[in-house]
Short mmCIF file of C-alpha atoms and ligand atoms in Angstrom, two decimals:
data_model
loop_
_atom_site.label_atom_id
_atom_site.label_comp_id
_atom_site.label_asym_id
_atom_site.label_seq_id
_atom_site.Cartn_x
_atom_site.Cartn_y
_atom_site.Cartn_z
CA MET E 1 -2.63 132.03 44.35
CA VAL E 2 0.52 130.55 44.76
CA GLU E 3 3.66 133.07 45.48
CA PHE E 4 6.04 132.12 42.63
CA THR E 5 5.60 130.51 38.91
CA ALA E 6 7.84 129.11 36.38
CA PRO E 7 9.01 131.91 34.13
CA LYS E 8 7.48 133.16 31.00
CA GLY E 9 7.85 130.66 28.88
CA VAL E 10 9.33 127.67 29.85
CA PRO E 11 8.24 124.32 29.49
CA GLU E 12 8.18 122.06 32.47
CA TYR E 13 8.00 118.22 31.95
CA PHE E 14 6.77 116.06 35.26
CA SER E 15 4.96 112.50 35.17
CA PRO E 16 3.28 110.76 32.91
CA ARG E 17 4.43 113.70 30.61
CA SER E 18 7.92 113.65 31.81
CA ASP E 19 8.34 109.87 30.73
CA ALA E 20 7.17 111.48 27.15
CA PHE E 21 9.73 113.47 26.71
CA LEU E 22 12.47 111.24 28.16
CA ALA E 23 11.74 108.66 25.55
CA VAL E 24 11.65 111.16 22.83
CA ARG E 25 15.14 112.21 23.90
CA ASP E 26 16.73 109.18 24.06
CA ALA E 27 14.81 108.32 20.60
CA LEU E 28 16.44 111.26 18.66
CA ALA E 29 19.69 110.22 20.49
CA TYR E 30 19.75 106.41 19.56
CA PRO E 31 20.38 106.72 15.71
CA ALA E 32 23.58 108.63 16.21
CA ARG E 33 24.92 107.01 19.79
CA HIS E 34 24.35 103.84 16.92
CA ALA E 35 26.71 105.16 14.47
CA GLY E 36 29.87 106.10 16.29
CA TYR E 37 29.12 109.62 17.68
CA GLY E 38 30.41 110.02 21.38
CA TYR E 39 28.66 112.34 23.70
CA ALA E 40 29.95 115.63 24.90
CA GLU E 41 28.44 117.23 28.40
CA LEU E 42 28.92 121.44 27.35
CA PRO E 43 28.63 124.64 29.38
CA VAL E 44 25.65 125.46 29.69
CA PHE E 45 27.05 129.15 29.65
CA GLU E 46 29.90 130.29 27.42
CA ASP E 47 31.45 133.87 26.70
CA THR E 48 29.46 135.87 24.81
CA ALA E 49 32.26 136.17 22.20
CA LEU E 50 32.05 132.92 20.90
CA PHE E 51 28.36 132.88 19.93
CA VAL E 52 28.59 136.69 18.03
CA ARG E 53 31.68 135.34 16.75
CA GLY E 54 30.23 131.67 15.81
CA VAL E 55 26.36 131.93 15.52
CA GLY E 56 26.73 135.67 13.52
CA GLU E 57 26.03 139.21 15.08
CA SER E 58 23.04 140.07 12.42
CA THR E 59 21.19 136.85 13.21
CA ASP E 60 18.20 137.46 15.54
CA VAL E 61 19.35 134.77 18.07
CA VAL E 62 22.61 136.30 19.07
CA SER E 63 21.38 139.67 18.27
CA LYS E 64 17.84 140.27 20.50
CA GLU E 65 17.57 136.99 21.80
CA MET E 66 20.28 136.09 23.89
CA TYR E 67 20.58 135.76 27.72
CA THR E 68 23.41 137.61 28.67
CA PHE E 69 25.42 138.64 31.71
CA THR E 70 28.16 139.81 33.44
CA ASP E 71 30.04 137.55 36.15
CA ARG E 72 31.74 138.27 39.18
CA GLY E 73 34.99 138.06 37.29
CA ASN E 74 33.12 140.99 34.88
CA ARG E 75 33.48 138.91 31.82
CA SER E 76 30.69 138.80 29.13
CA LEU E 77 28.53 135.46 29.26
CA SER E 78 25.82 133.78 27.52
CA LEU E 79 23.25 130.90 28.04
CA ARG E 80 23.68 129.19 24.87
CA PRO E 81 21.57 129.82 22.41
CA GLU E 82 22.72 127.05 20.45
CA GLY E 83 24.92 124.07 20.97
CA THR E 84 26.97 124.15 17.37
CA ALA E 85 29.39 126.89 18.27
CA GLY E 86 30.00 125.21 21.89
CA VAL E 87 31.22 122.05 20.34
CA MET E 88 33.46 123.89 18.03
CA ARG E 89 35.09 125.21 20.76
CA LEU E 90 35.51 122.39 23.00
CA VAL E 91 36.51 120.63 19.75
CA VAL E 92 39.38 123.01 19.45
CA GLU E 93 39.99 124.11 23.37
CA HIS E 94 40.45 119.98 23.75
CA ARG E 95 42.34 119.51 20.11
CA LEU E 96 40.40 116.91 20.06
CA ASP E 97 40.39 117.24 15.75
CA LYS E 98 44.42 116.17 16.01
CA GLY E 99 42.78 112.53 16.38
CA SER E 100 41.24 110.63 13.84
CA LEU E 101 38.81 112.48 11.70
CA PRO E 102 35.75 113.17 11.29
CA VAL E 103 35.37 113.63 15.21
CA LYS E 104 31.66 112.65 16.06
CA ILE E 105 30.00 114.22 18.62
CA TRP E 106 26.34 113.80 19.93
CA TYR E 107 24.57 116.17 23.05
CA ALA E 108 21.41 117.08 24.61
CA GLY E 109 20.26 119.92 27.05
CA PRO E 110 18.79 123.01 27.34
CA PHE E 111 18.97 126.28 24.91
CA PHE E 112 17.69 129.56 25.66
CA ARG E 113 16.39 132.27 23.31
CA ALA E 114 14.62 135.49 24.76
CA GLU E 115 11.55 134.81 21.98
CA ARG E 116 8.04 135.62 22.04
CA PRO E 117 6.78 132.43 23.55
CA GLN E 118 3.89 130.68 21.84
CA HIS E 119 2.61 127.25 21.80
CA GLY E 120 5.80 125.21 20.78
CA ARG E 121 8.16 128.45 20.87
CA TYR E 122 9.83 128.63 24.44
CA ARG E 123 12.74 130.22 25.88
CA GLN E 124 14.15 127.30 27.45
CA LEU E 125 13.74 124.74 24.73
CA GLN E 126 15.59 121.47 24.81
CA GLN E 127 17.67 120.10 21.85
CA VAL E 128 19.42 116.48 20.97
CA GLY E 129 22.18 117.57 18.54
CA ILE E 130 24.88 116.15 16.59
CA GLU E 131 28.07 117.45 15.07
CA ALA E 132 30.26 115.72 12.36
CA ILE E 133 33.94 117.47 12.07
CA GLY E 134 36.69 117.20 10.11
CA SER E 135 35.11 116.19 6.16
CA ASP E 136 33.39 117.09 3.67
CA ASP E 137 32.37 114.11 2.29
CA PRO E 138 29.15 113.83 0.90
CA ALA E 139 28.27 110.79 2.48
CA LEU E 140 28.64 112.52 5.63
CA ASP E 141 26.28 114.75 5.12
CA ALA E 142 23.79 111.71 3.77
CA GLU E 143 24.77 110.17 7.41
CA VAL E 144 23.22 113.22 9.52
CA ILE E 145 20.31 113.73 7.14
CA ALA E 146 19.28 109.90 7.97
CA LEU E 147 20.29 109.86 11.73
CA ALA E 148 17.34 112.49 12.13
CA ASP E 149 15.18 110.88 9.99
CA GLU E 150 15.66 107.28 11.48
CA ALA E 151 14.68 108.91 15.02
CA TYR E 152 11.84 110.27 13.79
CA ARG E 153 10.43 107.11 12.26
CA ARG E 154 11.43 105.18 15.39
CA LEU E 155 8.96 107.06 17.34
CA GLY E 156 6.39 106.17 15.05
CA LEU E 157 6.44 109.77 13.39
CA THR E 158 4.94 110.04 9.59
CA ARG E 159 3.58 113.59 9.36
CA TYR E 160 7.12 115.27 8.82
CA ARG E 161 8.72 116.43 5.69
CA LEU E 162 12.25 117.46 5.02
CA ASP E 163 13.29 120.35 3.11
CA LEU E 164 16.78 120.43 1.50
CA THR E 165 18.76 122.51 -0.33
CA SER E 166 22.79 123.82 -0.83
CA LEU E 167 23.92 127.19 0.61
CA GLY E 168 27.13 127.36 -1.59
CA CYS E 169 30.28 128.48 -0.17
CA ALA E 170 32.49 131.66 0.19
CA GLN E 171 33.21 131.15 -3.41
CA CYS E 172 30.39 131.48 -5.25
CA ARG E 173 27.42 132.90 -2.52
CA PRO E 174 29.14 136.59 -2.79
CA ALA E 175 28.40 136.66 -6.29
CA TYR E 176 24.75 134.92 -5.56
CA ARG E 177 24.04 137.54 -3.10
CA GLU E 178 24.82 140.57 -5.14
CA ARG E 179 22.53 139.16 -7.60
CA LEU E 180 19.92 138.88 -5.55
CA SER E 181 20.16 141.68 -3.77
CA GLN E 182 19.84 143.14 -7.51
CA PHE E 183 16.86 141.66 -8.18
CA LEU E 184 15.42 142.56 -4.44
CA ALA E 185 16.10 146.32 -5.21
CA GLY E 186 13.55 146.30 -8.10
CA LEU E 187 10.93 145.13 -5.80
CA ASP E 188 7.95 147.25 -3.65
CA LEU E 189 8.68 146.35 -0.34
CA ASP E 190 8.88 147.87 2.55
CA GLU E 191 10.84 149.79 4.69
CA ALA E 192 11.81 146.89 7.39
CA THR E 193 12.08 144.33 4.69
CA ARG E 194 14.58 146.33 2.73
CA GLN E 195 16.24 146.66 6.14
CA ARG E 196 16.33 143.20 6.40
CA ALA E 197 17.77 142.77 2.86
CA ALA E 198 20.42 144.79 3.66
CA VAL E 199 21.54 142.80 6.60
CA ASN E 200 21.17 139.44 5.12
CA PRO E 201 19.03 139.27 1.41
CA LEU E 202 18.62 136.00 1.52
CA ARG E 203 16.75 136.21 4.72
CA VAL E 204 13.68 137.80 2.61
CA LEU E 205 13.43 134.91 0.86
CA ASP E 206 11.81 133.04 3.75
CA ASP E 207 9.35 136.14 3.74
CA LYS E 208 5.68 134.04 4.63
CA ARG E 209 3.35 137.27 3.16
CA PRO E 210 1.42 136.30 0.07
CA ASP E 211 2.49 139.38 -1.67
CA VAL E 212 6.02 139.47 -1.31
CA ARG E 213 5.86 135.84 -1.89
CA GLU E 214 4.20 136.54 -5.26
CA GLN E 215 7.64 138.95 -6.52
CA LEU E 216 9.54 136.60 -5.09
CA ALA E 217 8.73 133.93 -6.96
CA SER E 218 10.96 134.79 -9.61
CA ALA E 219 13.63 135.55 -7.34
CA PRO E 220 17.60 134.20 -8.36
CA VAL E 221 18.00 131.42 -6.26
CA MET E 222 21.35 129.96 -4.68
CA VAL E 223 21.09 126.36 -6.19
CA ASP E 224 21.07 128.10 -9.83
CA HIS E 225 24.42 129.56 -8.90
CA LEU E 226 26.26 127.21 -7.29
CA CYS E 227 29.54 126.65 -8.54
CA THR E 228 31.24 123.42 -10.10
CA ALA E 229 32.58 122.06 -6.84
CA CYS E 230 29.30 123.13 -4.22
CA GLY E 231 26.86 121.96 -7.41
CA GLN E 232 28.71 118.57 -7.44
CA HIS E 233 28.94 117.92 -3.74
CA TYR E 234 24.66 118.94 -3.72
CA GLU E 235 24.11 116.49 -6.43
CA SER E 236 26.55 113.82 -4.45
CA VAL E 237 24.62 114.38 -1.34
CA ARG E 238 21.28 113.68 -2.68
CA SER E 239 21.97 110.77 -4.21
CA PHE E 240 23.15 109.73 -0.74
CA LEU E 241 20.50 110.74 0.24
CA ASP E 242 18.52 108.13 -2.56
CA ASP E 243 20.93 105.16 -0.93
CA ALA E 244 19.57 105.71 2.57
CA GLY E 245 16.44 105.43 1.69
CA VAL E 246 15.26 109.10 2.60
CA SER E 247 12.97 110.96 1.41
CA TRP E 248 13.64 114.37 0.59
CA SER E 249 12.47 118.39 -1.42
CA GLU E 250 13.72 120.91 -3.03
CA ALA E 251 13.46 123.52 -1.21
CA PRO E 252 15.45 126.73 -2.44
CA HIS E 253 14.13 129.71 -0.40
CA LEU E 254 15.17 127.41 2.63
CA VAL E 255 17.27 129.87 5.04
CA ARG E 256 18.06 129.49 8.49
CA GLY E 257 18.45 131.85 11.13
CA LEU E 258 21.79 130.97 12.17
CA ASP E 259 24.66 132.81 9.89
CA TYR E 260 27.19 130.14 9.72
CA TYR E 261 25.85 127.56 6.92
CA THR E 262 27.49 126.30 3.83
CA ARG E 263 26.26 124.03 1.08
CA THR E 264 23.60 121.15 2.70
CA THR E 265 20.82 123.03 4.69
CA PHE E 266 17.89 121.05 5.67
CA GLU E 267 14.87 121.52 8.39
CA PHE E 268 12.59 118.90 9.11
CA THR E 269 9.36 120.68 9.89
CA HIS E 270 5.54 118.79 10.78
CA GLU E 271 2.08 119.40 9.31
CA LEU E 272 0.12 118.91 12.65
CA LEU E 273 2.33 121.95 14.61
CA GLY E 274 1.07 124.88 13.16
CA ALA E 275 3.48 128.03 13.04
CA GLN E 276 6.32 126.41 14.80
CA SER E 277 6.22 123.64 13.01
CA GLY E 278 10.36 122.63 12.47
CA ILE E 279 11.20 120.17 14.48
CA GLY E 280 14.72 119.78 13.49
CA GLY E 281 17.28 121.14 11.07
CA GLY E 282 20.77 121.98 10.30
CA GLY E 283 23.49 121.74 7.87
CA ARG E 284 27.29 122.18 6.89
CA TYR E 285 28.92 125.01 8.73
CA ASP E 286 32.51 124.63 7.03
CA GLY E 287 33.66 128.05 7.84
CA LEU E 288 32.96 128.21 11.57
CA MET E 289 35.49 126.23 13.04
CA GLU E 290 38.06 128.77 11.84
CA SER E 291 36.31 131.80 12.80
CA ILE E 292 36.78 130.92 16.24
CA GLY E 293 40.19 130.12 15.92
CA GLY E 294 40.29 126.75 15.12
CA ALA E 295 41.87 125.04 11.87
CA ASP E 296 40.28 125.36 8.75
CA LEU E 297 37.87 122.25 9.14
CA SER E 298 34.38 121.43 7.77
CA GLY E 299 31.43 120.24 9.46
CA ILE E 300 27.82 119.28 9.43
CA GLY E 301 25.49 118.51 12.74
CA PHE E 302 21.57 119.06 13.37
CA GLY E 303 19.74 119.95 16.08
CA LEU E 304 16.52 118.25 17.06
CA GLY E 305 13.92 120.31 19.06
CA THR E 306 12.89 117.72 21.99
CA ASP E 307 9.77 120.10 23.02
CA ARG E 308 8.51 120.08 19.61
CA THR E 309 9.38 116.35 18.31
CA LEU E 310 7.21 115.66 21.70
CA LEU E 311 4.57 117.64 20.13
CA ALA E 312 4.35 116.38 17.26
CA CYS E 313 4.39 112.68 18.57
CA GLU E 314 0.83 114.23 20.82
CA ALA E 315 -0.45 115.70 17.77
CA GLU E 316 0.03 111.84 16.11
CA GLY E 317 -1.49 110.63 18.86
CA LEU E 318 1.31 108.45 19.52
CA SER E 319 2.75 107.62 23.26
CA PRO E 320 6.00 107.33 23.69
CA GLY E 321 7.46 106.22 26.89
CA ALA E 322 3.76 104.85 27.81
CA GLY E 323 3.15 102.53 30.11
CA PRO E 324 3.26 101.55 33.61
CA SER E 325 6.85 103.01 35.42
CA VAL E 326 6.74 99.05 37.47
CA ASP E 327 6.01 95.69 36.93
CA VAL E 328 6.04 94.90 40.47
CA PHE E 329 3.74 96.31 43.12
CA VAL E 330 4.78 94.94 46.49
CA VAL E 331 2.09 95.38 49.42
CA PRO E 332 2.94 94.51 53.11
CA ILE E 333 -0.02 93.57 55.70
CA GLY E 334 1.30 94.63 59.53
CA SER E 335 4.78 95.39 60.44
CA SER E 336 6.63 92.51 60.56
CA ALA E 337 5.68 92.14 56.68
CA ARG E 338 7.46 95.35 55.95
CA HIS E 339 10.66 93.94 56.98
CA LEU E 340 10.20 90.94 54.19
CA ALA E 341 8.65 93.86 52.13
CA VAL E 342 11.87 95.91 51.89
CA ARG E 343 14.21 93.51 52.06
CA LEU E 344 12.50 92.04 48.70
CA THR E 345 11.97 94.87 46.96
CA THR E 346 15.51 95.77 47.25
CA GLU E 347 16.62 92.26 45.96
CA LEU E 348 14.52 92.72 42.60
CA ARG E 349 15.21 96.66 42.04
CA GLY E 350 19.01 94.82 42.69
CA ASP E 351 17.76 92.60 39.77
CA GLY E 352 16.99 94.87 37.64
CA VAL E 353 13.29 94.44 37.55
CA ARG E 354 11.84 97.83 38.06
CA VAL E 355 9.56 97.20 41.49
CA ASP E 356 7.43 99.74 44.08
CA MET E 357 6.31 99.11 47.33
CA ALA E 358 3.18 100.54 49.51
CA TYR E 359 4.50 103.02 51.98
CA GLY E 360 2.68 104.30 55.28
CA GLU E 361 0.48 101.95 57.37
CA ARG E 362 -2.77 102.01 55.56
CA GLY E 363 -4.28 98.75 55.52
CA LEU E 364 -4.93 96.18 52.51
CA LYS E 365 -8.04 98.52 50.90
CA GLY E 366 -5.49 101.42 50.87
CA SER E 367 -2.06 99.75 49.78
CA MET E 368 -4.22 97.76 47.02
CA LYS E 369 -5.37 101.45 45.49
CA ALA E 370 -1.94 102.15 45.16
CA ALA E 371 -1.26 99.15 43.62
CA ASP E 372 -3.71 99.56 41.09
CA ARG E 373 -2.64 103.45 40.19
CA SER E 374 1.01 102.47 40.06
CA GLY E 375 -0.09 100.47 36.98
CA ALA E 376 2.59 97.71 37.68
CA PRO E 377 0.76 94.20 36.53
CA LEU E 378 1.61 92.15 39.29
CA VAL E 379 1.14 92.60 42.96
CA VAL E 380 3.05 90.74 45.48
CA ILE E 381 0.89 90.70 48.51
CA ILE E 382 2.90 89.91 51.93
CA GLY E 383 0.49 89.15 55.13
CA GLU E 384 1.45 87.97 59.05
CA ASP E 385 0.29 83.98 58.13
CA GLU E 386 2.07 83.88 54.62
CA GLU E 387 5.32 85.43 56.19
CA ALA E 388 5.15 82.49 58.89
CA ALA E 389 4.38 79.70 56.32
CA GLY E 390 6.89 81.13 53.94
CA THR E 391 4.89 82.52 50.85
CA VAL E 392 3.49 85.45 49.41
CA GLN E 393 0.22 85.87 47.12
CA LEU E 394 1.05 87.20 43.82
CA LYS E 395 -1.69 88.97 42.27
CA ASP E 396 -2.45 89.25 38.41
CA MET E 397 -3.76 92.73 38.02
CA ALA E 398 -5.54 92.03 34.70
CA THR E 399 -7.16 88.93 35.54
CA GLY E 400 -7.53 89.58 39.12
CA ALA E 401 -6.07 86.19 39.94
CA GLN E 402 -4.05 85.74 42.96
CA GLU E 403 -2.05 82.50 43.61
CA ALA E 404 -0.34 81.75 46.66
CA LEU E 405 3.68 80.87 45.78
CA ARG E 406 6.79 80.07 47.94
CA LEU E 407 8.54 83.09 48.19
CA ASP E 408 11.62 81.24 46.07
CA ASP E 409 8.55 80.53 43.05
CA ALA E 410 7.47 84.11 43.27
CA MET E 411 11.02 85.84 43.37
CA ALA E 412 12.19 83.31 40.05
CA ARG E 413 9.08 84.64 38.72
CA LEU E 414 9.51 88.13 39.17
CA ARG E 415 12.78 87.81 38.05
CA THR E 416 11.90 87.19 34.26
CA LEU E 417 9.87 90.68 34.05
CA ARG E 418 12.86 92.13 33.94
CA PRO E 419 13.36 94.34 30.88
CA ALA E 420 15.12 93.76 27.39
CA GLN E 421 18.13 94.94 27.23
CA GLU E 422 18.16 98.39 25.16
CA GLY E 423 18.38 98.06 21.34
CA SER E 424 16.36 94.67 21.42
CA LYS E 425 13.30 96.61 20.15
P1 HAM F 1 18.15 125.46 14.72
O1 HAM F 1 16.90 125.36 13.81
O2 HAM F 1 17.89 127.33 15.68
O3 HAM F 1 19.41 125.12 14.46
O4 HAM F 1 17.07 124.71 15.93
C1 HAM F 1 17.17 123.57 15.98
C2 HAM F 1 15.47 122.96 16.63
O5 HAM F 1 15.43 123.48 17.98
C3 HAM F 1 14.50 123.72 15.95
O6 HAM F 1 14.09 123.01 14.29
C4 HAM F 1 12.89 123.77 16.84
O7 HAM F 1 12.96 121.78 16.74
C5 HAM F 1 14.21 123.74 17.82
N1 HAM F 1 13.96 125.39 18.46
C6 HAM F 1 14.48 125.97 18.31
N2 HAM F 1 14.44 127.32 18.93
C7 HAM F 1 12.95 126.75 19.64
C8 HAM F 1 12.20 127.52 20.61
N3 HAM F 1 12.50 128.92 20.59
N4 HAM F 1 11.52 126.70 21.22
C9 HAM F 1 11.12 125.43 20.84
N5 HAM F 1 12.16 125.14 20.32
C10 HAM F 1 13.00 125.60 19.74
C11 HAM F 1 20.35 124.93 15.59
O8 HAM F 1 20.32 125.27 17.03
C12 HAM F 1 21.71 124.28 15.13
N6 HAM F 1 22.89 124.65 16.36
C13 HAM F 1 21.36 123.27 14.34
C14 HAM F 1 22.87 122.57 13.69
C15 HAM F 1 23.69 122.15 14.61
N7 HAM F 1 23.20 123.03 12.85
C16 HAM F 1 24.55 122.27 12.84
N8 HAM F 1 24.86 121.65 13.78
#
């Protein structure tokens, strides 16, 4: 029995699966990094009121799932349940919106929600997110969505879909909400659902129970009640998505768990993940910045779930980041060879080659076992005789072929193993 275990619902990643985790995280960020988004390192906890005002008091995320605590100065702080509110706070506080617009930011890291843990639903979840603030150009909506789609495609994922809708704006949503409330009042719903409808009738549209779904088939949907400006905006987003070659499905019943969304709203789901199928989502939030005390600027962004995207890759049999972690393994035999091994290893690492070496006096057999386990395709063996002759043995682990090379020639050959620069793939 171990005395301590990780907190419930918190996934941990260690090698080799952590290599896949890092590869997924990097792949999710890659398209945004190449589209003008700058990185922001944000606090993991913020003023509780920021999330209450920004994300919405009536959401489960804020009302039931926040990790809230009082610090030594008696301030109420909460672990961040999501990233958008924190980015808005950063932009307002540092006046980033006074420069050129849109402000484009990406971020990555852990978020915290006290949910009931299950496969793919965690209390510490990882996201890669982007936010583009200060423009309501529908081409920007299409960019944000296309960057998410490109990230999934780069990983090789195919069994996912994009659901898209528009949630309207402060002009057209209230009238629609009223219409929906009236419709729901005429249905045969249980008390808990009625209460949910009273807080936010749109949430009921997301009900998964067949009998409720059946009753909702003729429910009025927001996309049929958009004002002219929202209708045109939505139409443009869809045509820009077509320009970007992104396939999407109309999802008029799509509801998100956060209150700030307006107009374009979307979700990516993966068909092999079961109940927790959402691998990413986002949308526009045109009133958010003003609601936390900033200028009335619009914005759009996404949050992509790193944990769930990794699960999706595994479900599709993909192995992101697979392969040996080093290209060369150095095996010194005898104590004086160890000095040459340390020099050689350091020099190659300085040249950008991925190298490990055998530690501990374990003899040729034990060291070769370690070399084998490392997965390195090339092994440099330095014996006493070779060292005296200024040579090393180079072993190709795939073929088993071994040859003696002059040290300089061996080094020149090993330097060619330096990995290609990022972005060349
Ligand atoms: P969200 O839909 O709440 O949006 O979360 C985004 C993604 O994070 C989800 O699609 C899912 O993949 C992952 N995720 C959420 N909760 C969990 C969990 N408990 N366990 C594992 N993965 C989870 C947001 O957070 C918004 N801030 C996204 C956004 C950015 N909208 C506009 N800008």
